């Protein structure tokens, strides 16, 4: 009987720690003498950084636990760090966290700290340092009602560059979740311009050329409104985040392809006829999709 009790006790204690699920890429681990001190961020936007994705990890509550300390946030962070060192990752981005006692539908409440995190190896340079240290992005969103100018570009391209500028933007999406079904609803999407990774030659930053970047911002927002209309019209509503992110990424990729076509067809603004064609098409459709919404450039 005592042996049986001992076995049961060992089993319970072994189940105290987090339940770990991983999906790692095949990457050579760091050597034993490498100093491992990964940066930990929470829900950080790594867009534009030269970041190599190395895999993801999910820390869930164990089936059986006896002590909260072993499935605390501190314990979880130690697990995240140890896995990062094995992967030679220098950045951990926690994309979802549920703290003890929190109610986060459709996930049940628990006494453990739970999280999902992604691992990266990031090239540390003058562009990535401010983002990683301060975790603050210099961006302009459509709702900011700010007119973009060349002064918003934070990186100067050398005059020997083959291209005069690089406009960096993406679609930002927000939504609400039904507490009853777990389905997403009431989507809002907008274009967002990234100042901290956008580049331009100093000689190209003229008032005459500013029309191009304003038009590219409208192009980004056009794809955002297409996405918003698509998601809000879907029946049944989406309740799977992986599926939702897949749709968002599809629209974001289409938008980036459109930006590339814009560069090529307008020859970076040199082809005035093509520039006017793009302007008419973008403004016409955007006006139809934003009826009743105020133009961000209106004062």
PDB file of C-alpha atoms in Angstrom:
ATOM      1  CA  UNK A   1       0.000   0.000   0.000  1.00  0.00           C
ATOM      2  CA  UNK A   2       2.841   2.377   0.875  1.00  0.00           C
ATOM      3  CA  UNK A   3       4.500   1.683  -2.471  1.00  0.00           C
ATOM      4  CA  UNK A   4       1.274   2.495  -4.252  1.00  0.00           C
ATOM      5  CA  UNK A   5       0.928   5.802  -2.367  1.00  0.00           C
ATOM      6  CA  UNK A   6       4.535   6.654  -3.179  1.00  0.00           C
ATOM      7  CA  UNK A   7       3.953   6.033  -6.876  1.00  0.00           C
ATOM      8  CA  UNK A   8       0.826   8.183  -6.840  1.00  0.00           C
ATOM      9  CA  UNK A   9       2.712  11.013  -5.100  1.00  0.00           C
ATOM     10  CA  UNK A  10       5.549  10.916  -7.621  1.00  0.00           C
ATOM     11  CA  UNK A  11       3.057  10.971 -10.480  1.00  0.00           C
ATOM     12  CA  UNK A  12       1.244  14.001  -9.045  1.00  0.00           C
ATOM     13  CA  UNK A  13       4.458  15.922  -8.453  1.00  0.00           C
ATOM     14  CA  UNK A  14       5.728  15.136 -11.927  1.00  0.00           C
ATOM     15  CA  UNK A  15       2.511  16.588 -13.338  1.00  0.00           C
ATOM     16  CA  UNK A  16       2.941  19.879 -11.491  1.00  0.00           C
ATOM     17  CA  UNK A  17       4.940  21.648 -14.159  1.00  0.00           C
ATOM     18  CA  UNK A  18       3.590  23.240 -17.331  1.00  0.00           C
ATOM     19  CA  UNK A  19       2.357  21.075 -20.156  1.00  0.00           C
ATOM     20  CA  UNK A  20       4.723  21.916 -23.037  1.00  0.00           C
ATOM     21  CA  UNK A  21       3.981  21.700 -26.758  1.00  0.00           C
ATOM     22  CA  UNK A  22       6.592  22.798 -29.297  1.00  0.00           C
ATOM     23  CA  UNK A  23       6.864  23.292 -33.036  1.00  0.00           C
ATOM     24  CA  UNK A  24      10.531  24.000 -33.738  1.00  0.00           C
ATOM     25  CA  UNK A  25      12.351  24.479 -37.026  1.00  0.00           C
ATOM     26  CA  UNK A  26      15.461  22.407 -37.621  1.00  0.00           C
ATOM     27  CA  UNK A  27      18.158  24.785 -36.376  1.00  0.00           C
ATOM     28  CA  UNK A  28      21.591  23.953 -35.026  1.00  0.00           C
ATOM     29  CA  UNK A  29      21.725  24.637 -31.254  1.00  0.00           C
ATOM     30  CA  UNK A  30      24.122  27.199 -29.831  1.00  0.00           C
ATOM     31  CA  UNK A  31      27.517  25.988 -28.701  1.00  0.00           C
ATOM     32  CA  UNK A  32      28.056  25.368 -24.989  1.00  0.00           C
ATOM     33  CA  UNK A  33      30.233  28.468 -24.514  1.00  0.00           C
ATOM     34  CA  UNK A  34      27.679  30.834 -26.096  1.00  0.00           C
ATOM     35  CA  UNK A  35      26.183  33.386 -23.698  1.00  0.00           C
ATOM     36  CA  UNK A  36      22.418  32.919 -23.762  1.00  0.00           C
ATOM     37  CA  UNK A  37      20.368  35.942 -22.732  1.00  0.00           C
ATOM     38  CA  UNK A  38      17.342  36.162 -25.037  1.00  0.00           C
ATOM     39  CA  UNK A  39      15.233  39.313 -25.172  1.00  0.00           C
ATOM     40  CA  UNK A  40      11.610  38.727 -24.106  1.00  0.00           C
ATOM     41  CA  UNK A  41       8.853  40.844 -25.617  1.00  0.00           C
ATOM     42  CA  UNK A  42       5.073  40.621 -25.341  1.00  0.00           C
ATOM     43  CA  UNK A  43       2.829  40.977 -28.395  1.00  0.00           C
ATOM     44  CA  UNK A  44       5.547  42.910 -30.172  1.00  0.00           C
ATOM     45  CA  UNK A  45       5.273  43.936 -33.819  1.00  0.00           C
ATOM     46  CA  UNK A  46       8.408  42.639 -35.562  1.00  0.00           C
ATOM     47  CA  UNK A  47       7.339  43.795 -39.041  1.00  0.00           C
ATOM     48  CA  UNK A  48      10.290  44.881 -41.138  1.00  0.00           C
ATOM     49  CA  UNK A  49      12.985  43.401 -38.903  1.00  0.00           C
ATOM     50  CA  UNK A  50      15.411  40.878 -40.303  1.00  0.00           C
ATOM     51  CA  UNK A  51      14.044  38.176 -37.982  1.00  0.00           C
ATOM     52  CA  UNK A  52      14.443  34.468 -38.683  1.00  0.00           C
ATOM     53  CA  UNK A  53      11.525  32.475 -37.281  1.00  0.00           C
ATOM     54  CA  UNK A  54      12.745  29.412 -35.365  1.00  0.00           C
ATOM     55  CA  UNK A  55       9.537  27.946 -33.985  1.00  0.00           C
ATOM     56  CA  UNK A  56       6.819  28.301 -31.373  1.00  0.00           C
ATOM     57  CA  UNK A  57       5.972  26.929 -27.949  1.00  0.00           C
ATOM     58  CA  UNK A  58       2.745  26.572 -25.961  1.00  0.00           C
ATOM     59  CA  UNK A  59       2.797  26.359 -22.175  1.00  0.00           C
ATOM     60  CA  UNK A  60      -0.500  25.072 -20.833  1.00  0.00           C
ATOM     61  CA  UNK A  61      -1.667  23.995 -17.420  1.00  0.00           C
ATOM     62  CA  UNK A  62      -0.882  20.405 -16.416  1.00  0.00           C
ATOM     63  CA  UNK A  63      -3.610  17.806 -16.147  1.00  0.00           C
ATOM     64  CA  UNK A  64      -2.850  17.550 -12.428  1.00  0.00           C
ATOM     65  CA  UNK A  65      -1.008  20.066 -10.259  1.00  0.00           C
ATOM     66  CA  UNK A  66      -0.444  20.502  -6.538  1.00  0.00           C
ATOM     67  CA  UNK A  67       1.578  23.728  -6.205  1.00  0.00           C
ATOM     68  CA  UNK A  68       1.004  26.973  -8.077  1.00  0.00           C
ATOM     69  CA  UNK A  69       4.663  27.975  -7.907  1.00  0.00           C
ATOM     70  CA  UNK A  70       5.739  25.390 -10.466  1.00  0.00           C
ATOM     71  CA  UNK A  71       3.285  26.703 -13.082  1.00  0.00           C
ATOM     72  CA  UNK A  72       3.736  30.401 -12.289  1.00  0.00           C
ATOM     73  CA  UNK A  73       4.795  33.114 -14.729  1.00  0.00           C
ATOM     74  CA  UNK A  74       8.341  32.992 -13.352  1.00  0.00           C
ATOM     75  CA  UNK A  75       8.516  29.244 -13.968  1.00  0.00           C
ATOM     76  CA  UNK A  76       7.150  29.723 -17.489  1.00  0.00           C
ATOM     77  CA  UNK A  77       9.768  32.369 -18.310  1.00  0.00           C
ATOM     78  CA  UNK A  78      12.534  29.995 -17.241  1.00  0.00           C
ATOM     79  CA  UNK A  79      11.140  27.323 -19.571  1.00  0.00           C
ATOM     80  CA  UNK A  80      10.923  29.814 -22.439  1.00  0.00           C
ATOM     81  CA  UNK A  81      14.526  30.894 -21.907  1.00  0.00           C
ATOM     82  CA  UNK A  82      15.905  27.355 -21.699  1.00  0.00           C
ATOM     83  CA  UNK A  83      14.198  26.393 -24.979  1.00  0.00           C
ATOM     84  CA  UNK A  84      15.496  29.589 -26.614  1.00  0.00           C
ATOM     85  CA  UNK A  85      19.068  28.689 -25.714  1.00  0.00           C
ATOM     86  CA  UNK A  86      18.638  25.245 -27.265  1.00  0.00           C
ATOM     87  CA  UNK A  87      17.407  26.904 -30.489  1.00  0.00           C
ATOM     88  CA  UNK A  88      20.057  29.635 -30.566  1.00  0.00           C
ATOM     89  CA  UNK A  89      17.226  32.194 -30.457  1.00  0.00           C
ATOM     90  CA  UNK A  90      17.950  35.695 -29.171  1.00  0.00           C
ATOM     91  CA  UNK A  91      14.340  36.903 -29.141  1.00  0.00           C
ATOM     92  CA  UNK A  92      11.163  35.489 -27.579  1.00  0.00           C
ATOM     93  CA  UNK A  93       7.884  37.117 -28.528  1.00  0.00           C
ATOM     94  CA  UNK A  94       4.965  36.120 -26.287  1.00  0.00           C
ATOM     95  CA  UNK A  95       1.927  36.408 -28.554  1.00  0.00           C
ATOM     96  CA  UNK A  96      -0.715  35.243 -26.062  1.00  0.00           C
ATOM     97  CA  UNK A  97      -0.710  35.028 -22.287  1.00  0.00           C
ATOM     98  CA  UNK A  98      -3.396  34.048 -19.777  1.00  0.00           C
ATOM     99  CA  UNK A  99      -2.565  34.879 -16.194  1.00  0.00           C
ATOM    100  CA  UNK A 100      -3.873  32.907 -13.202  1.00  0.00           C
ATOM    101  CA  UNK A 101      -7.529  33.682 -12.558  1.00  0.00           C
ATOM    102  CA  UNK A 102      -8.108  35.401 -15.896  1.00  0.00           C
ATOM    103  CA  UNK A 103     -11.126  34.494 -17.934  1.00  0.00           C
ATOM    104  CA  UNK A 104     -10.095  34.391 -21.597  1.00  0.00           C
ATOM    105  CA  UNK A 105     -12.823  32.751 -23.728  1.00  0.00           C
ATOM    106  CA  UNK A 106     -12.757  30.277 -25.322  1.00  0.00           C
ATOM    107  CA  UNK A 107      -9.963  29.185 -22.956  1.00  0.00           C
ATOM    108  CA  UNK A 108     -11.112  28.036 -19.494  1.00  0.00           C
ATOM    109  CA  UNK A 109      -9.926  29.804 -16.354  1.00  0.00           C
ATOM    110  CA  UNK A 110      -7.021  28.140 -14.549  1.00  0.00           C
ATOM    111  CA  UNK A 111      -4.627  28.686 -11.663  1.00  0.00           C
ATOM    112  CA  UNK A 112      -1.574  28.530 -13.959  1.00  0.00           C
ATOM    113  CA  UNK A 113       0.169  31.133 -16.103  1.00  0.00           C
ATOM    114  CA  UNK A 114      -0.246  29.986 -19.716  1.00  0.00           C
ATOM    115  CA  UNK A 115       1.226  31.391 -22.894  1.00  0.00           C
ATOM    116  CA  UNK A 116       2.122  30.955 -26.546  1.00  0.00           C
ATOM    117  CA  UNK A 117       5.467  32.327 -27.719  1.00  0.00           C
ATOM    118  CA  UNK A 118       7.489  32.495 -30.930  1.00  0.00           C
ATOM    119  CA  UNK A 119      11.272  32.193 -31.167  1.00  0.00           C
ATOM    120  CA  UNK A 120      13.462  34.274 -33.498  1.00  0.00           C
ATOM    121  CA  UNK A 121      17.023  35.058 -34.315  1.00  0.00           C
ATOM    122  CA  UNK A 122      17.156  38.788 -35.032  1.00  0.00           C
ATOM    123  CA  UNK A 123      19.986  40.656 -36.687  1.00  0.00           C
ATOM    124  CA  UNK A 124      20.962  43.416 -34.270  1.00  0.00           C
ATOM    125  CA  UNK A 125      21.570  46.667 -36.160  1.00  0.00           C
ATOM    126  CA  UNK A 126      20.630  50.340 -36.052  1.00  0.00           C
ATOM    127  CA  UNK A 127      17.126  49.556 -37.290  1.00  0.00           C
ATOM    128  CA  UNK A 128      16.339  46.717 -34.888  1.00  0.00           C
ATOM    129  CA  UNK A 129      17.944  48.130 -31.724  1.00  0.00           C
ATOM    130  CA  UNK A 130      15.381  50.884 -31.003  1.00  0.00           C
ATOM    131  CA  UNK A 131      12.499  48.504 -31.663  1.00  0.00           C
ATOM    132  CA  UNK A 132      13.848  45.724 -29.461  1.00  0.00           C
ATOM    133  CA  UNK A 133      15.016  47.940 -26.600  1.00  0.00           C
ATOM    134  CA  UNK A 134      12.021  50.224 -26.376  1.00  0.00           C
ATOM    135  CA  UNK A 135       9.453  48.021 -28.067  1.00  0.00           C
ATOM    136  CA  UNK A 136       8.011  51.212 -29.543  1.00  0.00           C
ATOM    137  CA  UNK A 137       7.278  51.498 -33.235  1.00  0.00           C
ATOM    138  CA  UNK A 138       7.178  54.802 -35.084  1.00  0.00           C
ATOM    139  CA  UNK A 139       4.010  54.364 -37.117  1.00  0.00           C
ATOM    140  CA  UNK A 140       1.210  56.439 -38.611  1.00  0.00           C
ATOM    141  CA  UNK A 141      -2.254  54.908 -38.823  1.00  0.00           C
ATOM    142  CA  UNK A 142      -5.040  56.026 -41.120  1.00  0.00           C
ATOM    143  CA  UNK A 143      -7.145  57.026 -38.122  1.00  0.00           C
ATOM    144  CA  UNK A 144      -4.368  59.370 -36.944  1.00  0.00           C
ATOM    145  CA  UNK A 145      -5.555  61.761 -39.696  1.00  0.00           C
ATOM    146  CA  UNK A 146      -1.940  62.664 -40.395  1.00  0.00           C
ATOM    147  CA  UNK A 147      -0.663  63.555 -43.839  1.00  0.00           C
ATOM    148  CA  UNK A 148       2.486  61.569 -44.615  1.00  0.00           C
ATOM    149  CA  UNK A 149       5.503  63.562 -45.800  1.00  0.00           C
ATOM    150  CA  UNK A 150       9.075  62.668 -46.633  1.00  0.00           C
ATOM    151  CA  UNK A 151      10.026  63.870 -43.136  1.00  0.00           C
ATOM    152  CA  UNK A 152       8.269  60.779 -41.763  1.00  0.00           C
ATOM    153  CA  UNK A 153      10.870  58.492 -43.406  1.00  0.00           C
ATOM    154  CA  UNK A 154      13.434  57.717 -40.686  1.00  0.00           C
ATOM    155  CA  UNK A 155      16.084  55.951 -42.803  1.00  0.00           C
ATOM    156  CA  UNK A 156      18.115  57.706 -45.494  1.00  0.00           C
ATOM    157  CA  UNK A 157      19.036  55.655 -48.547  1.00  0.00           C
ATOM    158  CA  UNK A 158      22.475  56.313 -50.032  1.00  0.00           C
ATOM    159  CA  UNK A 159      22.451  58.289 -53.281  1.00  0.00           C
ATOM    160  CA  UNK A 160      23.968  55.250 -55.004  1.00  0.00           C
ATOM    161  CA  UNK A 161      20.814  53.218 -54.291  1.00  0.00           C
ATOM    162  CA  UNK A 162      19.040  51.830 -57.365  1.00  0.00           C
ATOM    163  CA  UNK A 163      15.654  52.807 -55.938  1.00  0.00           C
ATOM    164  CA  UNK A 164      14.705  56.302 -54.681  1.00  0.00           C
ATOM    165  CA  UNK A 165      12.541  55.196 -51.758  1.00  0.00           C
ATOM    166  CA  UNK A 166      10.929  52.236 -50.010  1.00  0.00           C
ATOM    167  CA  UNK A 167       7.436  52.695 -48.554  1.00  0.00           C
ATOM    168  CA  UNK A 168       6.756  50.223 -45.708  1.00  0.00           C
ATOM    169  CA  UNK A 169       3.171  49.623 -44.630  1.00  0.00           C
ATOM    170  CA  UNK A 170       0.794  46.903 -43.541  1.00  0.00           C
ATOM    171  CA  UNK A 171      -2.841  46.287 -42.645  1.00  0.00           C
ATOM    172  CA  UNK A 172      -3.875  46.613 -39.012  1.00  0.00           C
ATOM    173  CA  UNK A 173      -7.009  44.700 -37.973  1.00  0.00           C
ATOM    174  CA  UNK A 174      -9.079  44.786 -34.773  1.00  0.00           C
ATOM    175  CA  UNK A 175     -12.244  42.921 -33.786  1.00  0.00           C
ATOM    176  CA  UNK A 176     -14.524  41.857 -30.935  1.00  0.00           C
ATOM    177  CA  UNK A 177     -15.242  38.304 -29.824  1.00  0.00           C
ATOM    178  CA  UNK A 178     -18.631  36.882 -28.924  1.00  0.00           C
ATOM    179  CA  UNK A 179     -18.539  35.547 -25.334  1.00  0.00           C
ATOM    180  CA  UNK A 180     -21.167  32.960 -26.274  1.00  0.00           C
ATOM    181  CA  UNK A 181     -19.793  31.455 -29.469  1.00  0.00           C
ATOM    182  CA  UNK A 182     -16.147  32.553 -29.452  1.00  0.00           C
ATOM    183  CA  UNK A 183     -16.651  33.905 -32.996  1.00  0.00           C
ATOM    184  CA  UNK A 184     -14.960  37.119 -34.127  1.00  0.00           C
ATOM    185  CA  UNK A 185     -17.120  40.065 -35.231  1.00  0.00           C
ATOM    186  CA  UNK A 186     -17.253  43.841 -35.810  1.00  0.00           C
ATOM    187  CA  UNK A 187     -13.972  43.984 -37.714  1.00  0.00           C
ATOM    188  CA  UNK A 188     -12.186  47.298 -38.256  1.00  0.00           C
ATOM    189  CA  UNK A 189      -9.167  47.522 -40.553  1.00  0.00           C
ATOM    190  CA  UNK A 190      -6.903  50.371 -41.556  1.00  0.00           C
ATOM    191  CA  UNK A 191      -3.639  51.085 -43.302  1.00  0.00           C
ATOM    192  CA  UNK A 192      -0.551  51.678 -41.135  1.00  0.00           C
ATOM    193  CA  UNK A 193       2.680  53.298 -42.307  1.00  0.00           C
ATOM    194  CA  UNK A 194       5.969  52.304 -40.637  1.00  0.00           C
ATOM    195  CA  UNK A 195       8.286  55.295 -40.309  1.00  0.00           C
ATOM    196  CA  UNK A 196      11.093  53.402 -38.581  1.00  0.00           C
ATOM    197  CA  UNK A 197      11.835  51.080 -41.522  1.00  0.00           C
ATOM    198  CA  UNK A 198      10.822  53.296 -44.469  1.00  0.00           C
ATOM    199  CA  UNK A 199      13.694  54.621 -46.567  1.00  0.00           C
ATOM    200  CA  UNK A 200      14.239  57.443 -49.054  1.00  0.00           C
ATOM    201  CA  UNK A 201      17.088  59.256 -50.786  1.00  0.00           C
ATOM    202  CA  UNK A 202      17.541  62.799 -49.580  1.00  0.00           C
ATOM    203  CA  UNK A 203      17.608  64.097 -53.181  1.00  0.00           C
ATOM    204  CA  UNK A 204      14.216  62.509 -53.879  1.00  0.00           C
ATOM    205  CA  UNK A 205      12.417  64.100 -50.931  1.00  0.00           C
ATOM    206  CA  UNK A 206      10.692  66.900 -52.799  1.00  0.00           C
ATOM    207  CA  UNK A 207       7.182  68.308 -52.378  1.00  0.00           C
ATOM    208  CA  UNK A 208       6.362  67.253 -55.941  1.00  0.00           C
ATOM    209  CA  UNK A 209       7.195  63.626 -55.197  1.00  0.00           C
ATOM    210  CA  UNK A 210       5.175  63.517 -51.976  1.00  0.00           C
ATOM    211  CA  UNK A 211       2.055  62.721 -53.988  1.00  0.00           C
ATOM    212  CA  UNK A 212       3.394  59.204 -54.520  1.00  0.00           C
ATOM    213  CA  UNK A 213       3.655  58.315 -50.837  1.00  0.00           C
ATOM    214  CA  UNK A 214       0.222  59.758 -50.078  1.00  0.00           C
ATOM    215  CA  UNK A 215      -1.169  57.556 -52.848  1.00  0.00           C
ATOM    216  CA  UNK A 216       0.626  54.479 -51.502  1.00  0.00           C
ATOM    217  CA  UNK A 217      -0.894  55.118 -48.087  1.00  0.00           C
ATOM    218  CA  UNK A 218      -4.341  55.240 -49.709  1.00  0.00           C
ATOM    219  CA  UNK A 219      -3.510  51.987 -51.519  1.00  0.00           C
ATOM    220  CA  UNK A 220      -2.702  50.262 -48.224  1.00  0.00           C
ATOM    221  CA  UNK A 221      -5.944  51.505 -46.702  1.00  0.00           C
ATOM    222  CA  UNK A 222      -7.879  50.353 -49.765  1.00  0.00           C
ATOM    223  CA  UNK A 223      -6.773  46.751 -49.164  1.00  0.00           C
ATOM    224  CA  UNK A 224      -7.570  47.166 -45.464  1.00  0.00           C
ATOM    225  CA  UNK A 225     -11.140  48.178 -46.290  1.00  0.00           C
ATOM    226  CA  UNK A 226     -11.457  45.268 -48.733  1.00  0.00           C
ATOM    227  CA  UNK A 227     -10.404  42.936 -45.930  1.00  0.00           C
ATOM    228  CA  UNK A 228     -12.811  44.572 -43.467  1.00  0.00           C
ATOM    229  CA  UNK A 229     -15.742  44.195 -45.882  1.00  0.00           C
ATOM    230  CA  UNK A 230     -14.847  40.559 -46.609  1.00  0.00           C
ATOM    231  CA  UNK A 231     -14.615  39.530 -42.940  1.00  0.00           C
ATOM    232  CA  UNK A 232     -17.776  41.323 -41.844  1.00  0.00           C
ATOM    233  CA  UNK A 233     -19.797  39.676 -44.623  1.00  0.00           C
ATOM    234  CA  UNK A 234     -18.717  36.099 -43.886  1.00  0.00           C
ATOM    235  CA  UNK A 235     -21.298  33.622 -42.629  1.00  0.00           C
ATOM    236  CA  UNK A 236     -20.735  31.725 -40.473  1.00  0.00           C
ATOM    237  CA  UNK A 237     -18.396  33.985 -38.537  1.00  0.00           C
ATOM    238  CA  UNK A 238     -14.777  32.901 -38.127  1.00  0.00           C
ATOM    239  CA  UNK A 239     -13.879  31.508 -34.705  1.00  0.00           C
ATOM    240  CA  UNK A 240     -10.421  30.123 -35.494  1.00  0.00           C
ATOM    241  CA  UNK A 241      -7.489  32.539 -35.124  1.00  0.00           C
ATOM    242  CA  UNK A 242      -5.266  30.553 -37.464  1.00  0.00           C
ATOM    243  CA  UNK A 243      -7.862  30.852 -40.228  1.00  0.00           C
ATOM    244  CA  UNK A 244      -8.341  34.555 -39.491  1.00  0.00           C
ATOM    245  CA  UNK A 245      -4.622  35.298 -39.632  1.00  0.00           C
ATOM    246  CA  UNK A 246      -4.384  33.321 -42.870  1.00  0.00           C
ATOM    247  CA  UNK A 247      -6.958  35.621 -44.483  1.00  0.00           C
ATOM    248  CA  UNK A 248      -5.252  38.740 -43.119  1.00  0.00           C
ATOM    249  CA  UNK A 249      -1.875  37.574 -44.444  1.00  0.00           C
ATOM    250  CA  UNK A 250      -3.429  36.929 -47.859  1.00  0.00           C
ATOM    251  CA  UNK A 251      -4.729  40.503 -48.099  1.00  0.00           C
ATOM    252  CA  UNK A 252      -1.462  41.883 -46.740  1.00  0.00           C
ATOM    253  CA  UNK A 253       0.467  39.945 -49.397  1.00  0.00           C
ATOM    254  CA  UNK A 254      -1.890  41.178 -52.135  1.00  0.00           C
ATOM    255  CA  UNK A 255      -1.354  44.728 -50.910  1.00  0.00           C
ATOM    256  CA  UNK A 256       2.435  44.346 -51.033  1.00  0.00           C
ATOM    257  CA  UNK A 257       2.201  42.938 -54.580  1.00  0.00           C
ATOM    258  CA  UNK A 258       0.096  45.967 -55.546  1.00  0.00           C
ATOM    259  CA  UNK A 259       2.772  48.283 -54.118  1.00  0.00           C
ATOM    260  CA  UNK A 260       5.389  46.501 -56.225  1.00  0.00           C
ATOM    261  CA  UNK A 261       3.231  46.952 -59.345  1.00  0.00           C
ATOM    262  CA  UNK A 262       2.822  50.617 -58.432  1.00  0.00           C
ATOM    263  CA  UNK A 263       6.598  51.061 -58.355  1.00  0.00           C
ATOM    264  CA  UNK A 264       7.061  49.273 -61.670  1.00  0.00           C
ATOM    265  CA  UNK A 265       4.185  50.831 -63.638  1.00  0.00           C
ATOM    266  CA  UNK A 266       4.669  54.396 -62.421  1.00  0.00           C
ATOM    267  CA  UNK A 267       8.481  54.054 -62.560  1.00  0.00           C
ATOM    268  CA  UNK A 268       8.593  55.559 -59.056  1.00  0.00           C
ATOM    269  CA  UNK A 269       6.438  58.478 -60.217  1.00  0.00           C
ATOM    270  CA  UNK A 270       8.309  59.263 -63.423  1.00  0.00           C
ATOM    271  CA  UNK A 271       5.439  57.921 -65.544  1.00  0.00           C
ATOM    272  CA  UNK A 272       2.825  60.618 -64.848  1.00  0.00           C
ATOM    273  CA  UNK A 273       0.095  58.952 -66.944  1.00  0.00           C
ATOM    274  CA  UNK A 274       0.395  55.701 -64.984  1.00  0.00           C
ATOM    275  CA  UNK A 275       0.469  57.637 -61.718  1.00  0.00           C
ATOM    276  CA  UNK A 276      -2.799  59.396 -62.650  1.00  0.00           C
ATOM    277  CA  UNK A 277      -4.384  56.047 -63.586  1.00  0.00           C
ATOM    278  CA  UNK A 278      -3.493  54.559 -60.206  1.00  0.00           C
ATOM    279  CA  UNK A 279      -4.761  57.663 -58.431  1.00  0.00           C
ATOM    280  CA  UNK A 280      -8.162  57.548 -60.148  1.00  0.00           C
ATOM    281  CA  UNK A 281      -8.664  53.833 -59.534  1.00  0.00           C
ATOM    282  CA  UNK A 282      -7.585  53.930 -55.873  1.00  0.00           C
ATOM    283  CA  UNK A 283      -9.623  57.002 -54.961  1.00  0.00           C
ATOM    284  CA  UNK A 284     -12.765  55.783 -56.760  1.00  0.00           C
ATOM    285  CA  UNK A 285     -12.880  52.407 -55.017  1.00  0.00           C
ATOM    286  CA  UNK A 286     -11.753  53.771 -51.656  1.00  0.00           C
ATOM    287  CA  UNK A 287     -14.531  56.347 -51.743  1.00  0.00           C
ATOM    288  CA  UNK A 288     -17.077  53.582 -52.344  1.00  0.00           C
ATOM    289  CA  UNK A 289     -15.725  51.515 -49.445  1.00  0.00           C
ATOM    290  CA  UNK A 290     -15.538  54.412 -46.977  1.00  0.00           C
ATOM    291  CA  UNK A 291     -18.856  56.175 -47.567  1.00  0.00           C
ATOM    292  CA  UNK A 292     -19.657  58.120 -44.416  1.00  0.00           C
ATOM    293  CA  UNK A 293     -16.094  57.963 -43.091  1.00  0.00           C
ATOM    294  CA  UNK A 294     -14.041  61.136 -42.862  1.00  0.00           C
ATOM    295  CA  UNK A 295     -10.935  61.470 -45.058  1.00  0.00           C
ATOM    296  CA  UNK A 296      -7.897  61.385 -42.690  1.00  0.00           C
ATOM    297  CA  UNK A 297      -6.253  64.237 -44.601  1.00  0.00           C
ATOM    298  CA  UNK A 298      -9.221  66.551 -44.113  1.00  0.00           C
ATOM    299  CA  UNK A 299      -8.645  69.178 -41.471  1.00  0.00           C
TER     300      UNK A 299
END
